[in-house]
């Protein structure tokens, strides 16, 4: 017999029931731990209710950023409307994405973009991750699909390591937005240095020389420890099969 203390009482657990008992306990700890890891390992703006703190940087005075409740990928999204008065407007991430992001090293940065005009100017407005010292990582994006309402969304996902090809010190903040000015391929150490103290994350909104609309949805930072949904499904299925097998064995010996 195995004894276990519960509510100040000693409960005897038959030896033949021990496999089920310990498997149930292990599964409970596994899924409880998995939930905690997932919540701590991802920061996301899915724009289900509002702008979620996002703003425009270097923006034209008449340009606007608005929340739209339908037409996203899916649900709500935020939309930049360009007044075309000179500056290269950029989306600026809120505080929850800033600070010490070192836990996301080797994780992913992902988001969805939509745009209603040809994005011929996207090469002058890269994605930029900047730290408090001014060091930064920059990346030129491929142009999103051109579409009008309803939008066709283009999804982006980048590993936060050297496989992506970030440029270190490749962006300069000028009156015309963030424009590439050189730099070198970022090393893993440099990527980690920037992620340790992020002061801003900027994403291209202004990609066209005239008026335009740009949508943003599902911006996320994910650590490498967060399993994909398919992984959780396989884990749950395997655990259920193991539980059923052990239960049959216990019943057979009863």
mmCIF file of C-alpha atoms in Angstrom:
data_model
loop_
_atom_site.group_PDB
_atom_site.id
_atom_site.type_symbol
_atom_site.label_atom_id
_atom_site.label_comp_id
_atom_site.label_asym_id
_atom_site.label_seq_id
_atom_site.Cartn_x
_atom_site.Cartn_y
_atom_site.Cartn_z
ATOM 1 C CA UNK A 1 0.000 0.000 0.000
ATOM 2 C CA UNK A 2 1.097 3.574 -0.664
ATOM 3 C CA UNK A 3 0.063 6.242 1.819
ATOM 4 C CA UNK A 4 -0.753 9.806 0.777
ATOM 5 C CA UNK A 5 -1.647 12.713 3.043
ATOM 6 C CA UNK A 6 -4.763 14.647 2.044
ATOM 7 C CA UNK A 7 -6.583 17.246 4.174
ATOM 8 C CA UNK A 8 -4.616 16.112 7.250
ATOM 9 C CA UNK A 9 -5.696 12.499 6.743
ATOM 10 C CA UNK A 10 -3.737 9.476 5.577
ATOM 11 C CA UNK A 11 -5.277 7.846 2.508
ATOM 12 C CA UNK A 12 -4.158 4.378 1.445
ATOM 13 C CA UNK A 13 -3.741 3.870 -2.290
ATOM 14 C CA UNK A 14 -3.696 0.239 -3.478
ATOM 15 C CA UNK A 15 -0.475 -0.654 -5.242
ATOM 16 C CA UNK A 16 -2.349 -1.815 -8.352
ATOM 17 C CA UNK A 17 -3.921 1.650 -8.676
ATOM 18 C CA UNK A 18 -0.639 3.482 -8.524
ATOM 19 C CA UNK A 19 -0.055 3.729 -12.330
ATOM 20 C CA UNK A 20 -3.390 5.493 -12.825
ATOM 21 C CA UNK A 21 -2.829 7.710 -9.803
ATOM 22 C CA UNK A 22 0.591 8.874 -10.879
ATOM 23 C CA UNK A 23 -0.372 9.264 -14.532
ATOM 24 C CA UNK A 24 -3.316 11.471 -13.585
ATOM 25 C CA UNK A 25 -1.061 13.555 -11.351
ATOM 26 C CA UNK A 26 1.567 13.822 -14.093
ATOM 27 C CA UNK A 27 -0.964 14.886 -16.704
ATOM 28 C CA UNK A 28 -2.373 17.524 -14.388
ATOM 29 C CA UNK A 29 1.084 18.965 -13.749
ATOM 30 C CA UNK A 30 1.993 18.765 -17.442
ATOM 31 C CA UNK A 31 -1.026 20.680 -18.678
ATOM 32 C CA UNK A 32 -0.935 23.150 -15.825
ATOM 33 C CA UNK A 33 2.714 23.846 -16.610
ATOM 34 C CA UNK A 34 1.985 24.038 -20.338
ATOM 35 C CA UNK A 35 -0.701 26.643 -19.809
ATOM 36 C CA UNK A 36 1.610 28.761 -17.710
ATOM 37 C CA UNK A 37 4.386 28.531 -20.294
ATOM 38 C CA UNK A 38 2.082 29.511 -23.126
ATOM 39 C CA UNK A 39 0.738 32.557 -21.287
ATOM 40 C CA UNK A 40 4.228 33.693 -20.276
ATOM 41 C CA UNK A 41 5.797 32.849 -23.643
ATOM 42 C CA UNK A 42 3.638 34.927 -25.966
ATOM 43 C CA UNK A 43 2.629 38.589 -26.147
ATOM 44 C CA UNK A 44 -0.008 39.416 -28.751
ATOM 45 C CA UNK A 45 -2.218 42.172 -30.093
ATOM 46 C CA UNK A 46 -5.146 40.531 -31.882
ATOM 47 C CA UNK A 47 -7.252 43.709 -31.799
ATOM 48 C CA UNK A 48 -10.445 42.100 -30.589
ATOM 49 C CA UNK A 49 -11.687 45.256 -28.855
ATOM 50 C CA UNK A 50 -9.554 48.341 -29.571
ATOM 51 C CA UNK A 51 -6.190 49.760 -30.697
ATOM 52 C CA UNK A 52 -4.489 47.916 -27.801
ATOM 53 C CA UNK A 53 -2.098 50.846 -27.268
ATOM 54 C CA UNK A 54 -0.705 50.990 -30.811
ATOM 55 C CA UNK A 55 0.126 54.417 -32.214
ATOM 56 C CA UNK A 56 1.663 56.057 -35.289
ATOM 57 C CA UNK A 57 5.229 57.377 -35.253
ATOM 58 C CA UNK A 58 6.697 60.067 -37.557
ATOM 59 C CA UNK A 59 3.183 60.531 -38.828
ATOM 60 C CA UNK A 60 1.567 63.139 -41.031
ATOM 61 C CA UNK A 61 -0.601 65.412 -38.883
ATOM 62 C CA UNK A 62 -3.701 64.406 -40.827
ATOM 63 C CA UNK A 63 -2.970 60.661 -40.957
ATOM 64 C CA UNK A 64 -5.125 58.512 -38.677
ATOM 65 C CA UNK A 65 -5.037 55.152 -36.922
ATOM 66 C CA UNK A 66 -8.428 53.602 -36.218
ATOM 67 C CA UNK A 67 -9.847 50.380 -34.817
ATOM 68 C CA UNK A 68 -12.171 48.383 -37.077
ATOM 69 C CA UNK A 69 -14.167 45.569 -35.492
ATOM 70 C CA UNK A 70 -14.629 43.349 -38.569
ATOM 71 C CA UNK A 71 -12.628 42.361 -41.635
ATOM 72 C CA UNK A 72 -9.449 41.346 -39.802
ATOM 73 C CA UNK A 73 -7.724 37.974 -39.868
ATOM 74 C CA UNK A 74 -10.172 37.261 -38.278
ATOM 75 C CA UNK A 75 -12.209 39.720 -36.196
ATOM 76 C CA UNK A 76 -10.983 43.241 -35.556
ATOM 77 C CA UNK A 77 -7.838 45.006 -36.781
ATOM 78 C CA UNK A 78 -6.291 48.461 -36.844
ATOM 79 C CA UNK A 79 -6.111 50.594 -39.972
ATOM 80 C CA UNK A 80 -3.749 53.381 -40.973
ATOM 81 C CA UNK A 81 -5.165 56.033 -43.310
ATOM 82 C CA UNK A 82 -2.425 58.053 -45.022
ATOM 83 C CA UNK A 83 -2.947 61.761 -45.628
ATOM 84 C CA UNK A 84 0.102 61.764 -47.962
ATOM 85 C CA UNK A 85 1.676 64.914 -46.537
ATOM 86 C CA UNK A 86 5.316 63.850 -46.627
ATOM 87 C CA UNK A 87 6.330 61.716 -43.621
ATOM 88 C CA UNK A 88 6.733 57.927 -43.782
ATOM 89 C CA UNK A 89 4.256 56.804 -41.148
ATOM 90 C CA UNK A 90 5.030 53.695 -39.104
ATOM 91 C CA UNK A 91 3.062 51.568 -36.650
ATOM 92 C CA UNK A 92 4.553 51.824 -33.141
ATOM 93 C CA UNK A 93 4.111 48.937 -30.698
ATOM 94 C CA UNK A 94 2.766 49.538 -27.163
ATOM 95 C CA UNK A 95 4.639 49.064 -23.888
ATOM 96 C CA UNK A 96 3.710 45.399 -23.435
ATOM 97 C CA UNK A 97 6.068 44.504 -26.323
ATOM 98 C CA UNK A 98 8.962 46.596 -24.978
ATOM 99 C CA UNK A 99 11.574 46.204 -22.242
ATOM 100 C CA UNK A 100 13.448 42.951 -21.667
ATOM 101 C CA UNK A 101 12.446 40.700 -24.567
ATOM 102 C CA UNK A 102 15.392 38.319 -24.192
ATOM 103 C CA UNK A 103 12.978 35.436 -23.524
ATOM 104 C CA UNK A 104 11.989 35.718 -27.198
ATOM 105 C CA UNK A 105 15.509 35.094 -28.523
ATOM 106 C CA UNK A 106 15.154 32.179 -30.982
ATOM 107 C CA UNK A 107 11.398 32.658 -30.825
ATOM 108 C CA UNK A 108 9.297 34.390 -33.481
ATOM 109 C CA UNK A 109 7.895 37.784 -34.378
ATOM 110 C CA UNK A 110 4.734 37.505 -36.465
ATOM 111 C CA UNK A 111 1.943 39.704 -37.805
ATOM 112 C CA UNK A 112 -0.533 40.175 -40.646
ATOM 113 C CA UNK A 113 -0.605 43.140 -43.042
ATOM 114 C CA UNK A 114 -3.120 44.299 -45.640
ATOM 115 C CA UNK A 115 -2.744 47.182 -48.097
ATOM 116 C CA UNK A 116 -4.953 48.758 -50.741
ATOM 117 C CA UNK A 117 -2.278 50.226 -53.046
ATOM 118 C CA UNK A 118 0.963 48.977 -54.651
ATOM 119 C CA UNK A 119 3.635 49.011 -51.926
ATOM 120 C CA UNK A 120 6.460 50.481 -53.980
ATOM 121 C CA UNK A 121 7.945 52.379 -51.007
ATOM 122 C CA UNK A 122 8.181 49.472 -48.557
ATOM 123 C CA UNK A 123 11.960 49.203 -49.092
ATOM 124 C CA UNK A 124 12.467 52.604 -47.428
ATOM 125 C CA UNK A 125 10.446 51.726 -44.322
ATOM 126 C CA UNK A 126 11.731 48.509 -42.731
ATOM 127 C CA UNK A 127 10.630 46.676 -39.638
ATOM 128 C CA UNK A 128 12.801 48.072 -36.823
ATOM 129 C CA UNK A 129 13.488 46.807 -33.286
ATOM 130 C CA UNK A 130 15.450 49.436 -31.337
ATOM 131 C CA UNK A 131 16.979 49.356 -27.866
ATOM 132 C CA UNK A 132 17.481 52.215 -25.426
ATOM 133 C CA UNK A 133 21.058 52.876 -26.609
ATOM 134 C CA UNK A 134 19.946 53.418 -30.213
ATOM 135 C CA UNK A 135 21.234 50.075 -31.497
ATOM 136 C CA UNK A 136 18.660 48.453 -33.711
ATOM 137 C CA UNK A 137 17.712 45.477 -35.842
ATOM 138 C CA UNK A 138 16.016 46.185 -39.155
ATOM 139 C CA UNK A 139 14.472 44.074 -41.866
ATOM 140 C CA UNK A 140 13.032 44.943 -45.263
ATOM 141 C CA UNK A 141 9.672 43.232 -45.737
ATOM 142 C CA UNK A 142 8.247 41.816 -48.916
ATOM 143 C CA UNK A 143 5.210 43.767 -50.107
ATOM 144 C CA UNK A 144 1.808 42.582 -48.887
ATOM 145 C CA UNK A 145 -0.882 41.671 -51.368
ATOM 146 C CA UNK A 146 -2.793 44.628 -52.828
ATOM 147 C CA UNK A 147 -6.505 44.451 -52.077
ATOM 148 C CA UNK A 148 -9.502 46.581 -51.219
ATOM 149 C CA UNK A 149 -12.208 45.880 -48.671
ATOM 150 C CA UNK A 150 -12.496 43.077 -47.802
ATOM 151 C CA UNK A 151 -8.740 42.858 -47.393
ATOM 152 C CA UNK A 152 -6.564 39.973 -48.484
ATOM 153 C CA UNK A 153 -4.180 39.487 -45.554
ATOM 154 C CA UNK A 154 -0.490 38.659 -45.905
ATOM 155 C CA UNK A 155 1.067 36.819 -42.940
ATOM 156 C CA UNK A 156 4.680 37.328 -41.853
ATOM 157 C CA UNK A 157 6.724 35.278 -39.380
ATOM 158 C CA UNK A 158 10.407 35.817 -38.562
ATOM 159 C CA UNK A 159 12.736 33.887 -36.284
ATOM 160 C CA UNK A 160 14.440 36.154 -33.774
ATOM 161 C CA UNK A 161 17.918 34.850 -34.558
ATOM 162 C CA UNK A 162 20.517 34.940 -37.319
ATOM 163 C CA UNK A 163 18.497 32.801 -39.739
ATOM 164 C CA UNK A 164 16.231 35.758 -40.596
ATOM 165 C CA UNK A 165 18.925 38.153 -41.814
ATOM 166 C CA UNK A 166 18.326 41.147 -39.563
ATOM 167 C CA UNK A 167 20.600 44.136 -40.178
ATOM 168 C CA UNK A 168 22.292 45.511 -37.073
ATOM 169 C CA UNK A 169 22.438 49.329 -36.805
ATOM 170 C CA UNK A 170 20.729 49.431 -40.190
ATOM 171 C CA UNK A 171 18.075 52.056 -39.517
ATOM 172 C CA UNK A 172 18.233 55.782 -38.789
ATOM 173 C CA UNK A 173 15.351 57.829 -37.482
ATOM 174 C CA UNK A 174 14.968 60.845 -39.743
ATOM 175 C CA UNK A 175 12.209 63.322 -40.469
ATOM 176 C CA UNK A 176 11.141 60.968 -43.236
ATOM 177 C CA UNK A 177 10.778 57.881 -41.050
ATOM 178 C CA UNK A 178 13.086 54.922 -40.597
ATOM 179 C CA UNK A 179 15.237 54.530 -43.695
ATOM 180 C CA UNK A 180 18.022 51.983 -44.150
ATOM 181 C CA UNK A 181 21.466 53.551 -44.085
ATOM 182 C CA UNK A 182 23.811 50.590 -44.075
ATOM 183 C CA UNK A 183 24.751 48.228 -41.270
ATOM 184 C CA UNK A 184 25.860 44.624 -41.199
ATOM 185 C CA UNK A 185 24.176 41.266 -40.743
ATOM 186 C CA UNK A 186 23.290 40.909 -37.074
ATOM 187 C CA UNK A 187 25.055 38.281 -34.998
ATOM 188 C CA UNK A 188 23.254 36.252 -32.322
ATOM 189 C CA UNK A 189 24.978 38.328 -29.636
ATOM 190 C CA UNK A 190 23.811 41.577 -31.237
ATOM 191 C CA UNK A 191 20.242 40.306 -31.554
ATOM 192 C CA UNK A 192 20.258 39.339 -27.891
ATOM 193 C CA UNK A 193 21.721 42.734 -26.929
ATOM 194 C CA UNK A 194 18.878 44.597 -28.627
ATOM 195 C CA UNK A 195 16.209 42.252 -27.262
ATOM 196 C CA UNK A 196 17.495 42.765 -23.716
ATOM 197 C CA UNK A 197 16.264 46.359 -23.591
ATOM 198 C CA UNK A 198 13.797 47.138 -26.383
ATOM 199 C CA UNK A 199 12.639 50.753 -26.517
ATOM 200 C CA UNK A 200 10.544 50.603 -29.691
ATOM 201 C CA UNK A 201 9.243 48.241 -32.350
ATOM 202 C CA UNK A 202 8.246 49.972 -35.575
ATOM 203 C CA UNK A 203 6.418 48.442 -38.513
ATOM 204 C CA UNK A 204 5.855 49.979 -41.957
ATOM 205 C CA UNK A 205 2.452 51.572 -42.465
ATOM 206 C CA UNK A 206 3.281 54.033 -45.251
ATOM 207 C CA UNK A 207 4.268 51.988 -48.312
ATOM 208 C CA UNK A 208 2.874 54.124 -51.141
ATOM 209 C CA UNK A 209 3.624 57.599 -52.477
ATOM 210 C CA UNK A 210 -0.015 58.759 -52.303
ATOM 211 C CA UNK A 211 -3.002 58.196 -50.064
ATOM 212 C CA UNK A 212 -3.425 54.622 -48.886
ATOM 213 C CA UNK A 213 -4.906 52.280 -46.284
ATOM 214 C CA UNK A 214 -2.817 49.730 -44.358
ATOM 215 C CA UNK A 215 -4.247 47.133 -41.980
ATOM 216 C CA UNK A 216 -2.393 45.395 -39.114
ATOM 217 C CA UNK A 217 -3.564 42.316 -37.220
ATOM 218 C CA UNK A 218 -2.234 39.556 -34.933
ATOM 219 C CA UNK A 219 1.110 41.120 -34.003
ATOM 220 C CA UNK A 220 2.882 38.702 -31.659
ATOM 221 C CA UNK A 221 6.171 37.869 -29.972
ATOM 222 C CA UNK A 222 6.434 34.151 -29.150
ATOM 223 C CA UNK A 223 9.177 32.334 -27.288
ATOM 224 C CA UNK A 224 10.611 29.120 -28.649
ATOM 225 C CA UNK A 225 9.174 27.257 -25.615
ATOM 226 C CA UNK A 226 5.559 27.813 -26.667
ATOM 227 C CA UNK A 227 4.326 24.658 -28.438
ATOM 228 C CA UNK A 228 2.343 24.919 -31.632
ATOM 229 C CA UNK A 229 -1.371 24.059 -31.260
ATOM 230 C CA UNK A 230 -0.793 20.882 -33.275
ATOM 231 C CA UNK A 231 1.891 19.821 -30.789
ATOM 232 C CA UNK A 232 -0.515 20.178 -27.877
ATOM 233 C CA UNK A 233 -3.063 18.100 -29.798
ATOM 234 C CA UNK A 234 -0.595 15.259 -30.364
ATOM 235 C CA UNK A 235 0.504 15.387 -26.726
ATOM 236 C CA UNK A 236 -3.065 15.222 -25.458
ATOM 237 C CA UNK A 237 -3.925 12.335 -27.799
ATOM 238 C CA UNK A 238 -0.867 10.330 -26.763
ATOM 239 C CA UNK A 239 -1.526 10.915 -23.074
ATOM 240 C CA UNK A 240 -5.143 9.814 -23.439
ATOM 241 C CA UNK A 241 -4.076 6.591 -25.193
ATOM 242 C CA UNK A 242 -1.523 5.848 -22.470
ATOM 243 C CA UNK A 243 -4.081 6.496 -19.741
ATOM 244 C CA UNK A 244 -6.573 4.101 -21.384
ATOM 245 C CA UNK A 245 -3.938 1.382 -21.720
ATOM 246 C CA UNK A 246 -2.884 1.581 -18.071
ATOM 247 C CA UNK A 247 -6.500 1.623 -16.929
ATOM 248 C CA UNK A 248 -7.246 -1.577 -18.857
ATOM 249 C CA UNK A 249 -4.240 -3.259 -17.254
ATOM 250 C CA UNK A 250 -5.360 -2.268 -13.764
ATOM 251 C CA UNK A 251 -8.886 -3.540 -14.455
ATOM 252 C CA UNK A 252 -7.537 -6.839 -15.726
ATOM 253 C CA UNK A 253 -5.639 -7.423 -12.462
ATOM 254 C CA UNK A 254 -8.572 -6.388 -10.254
#
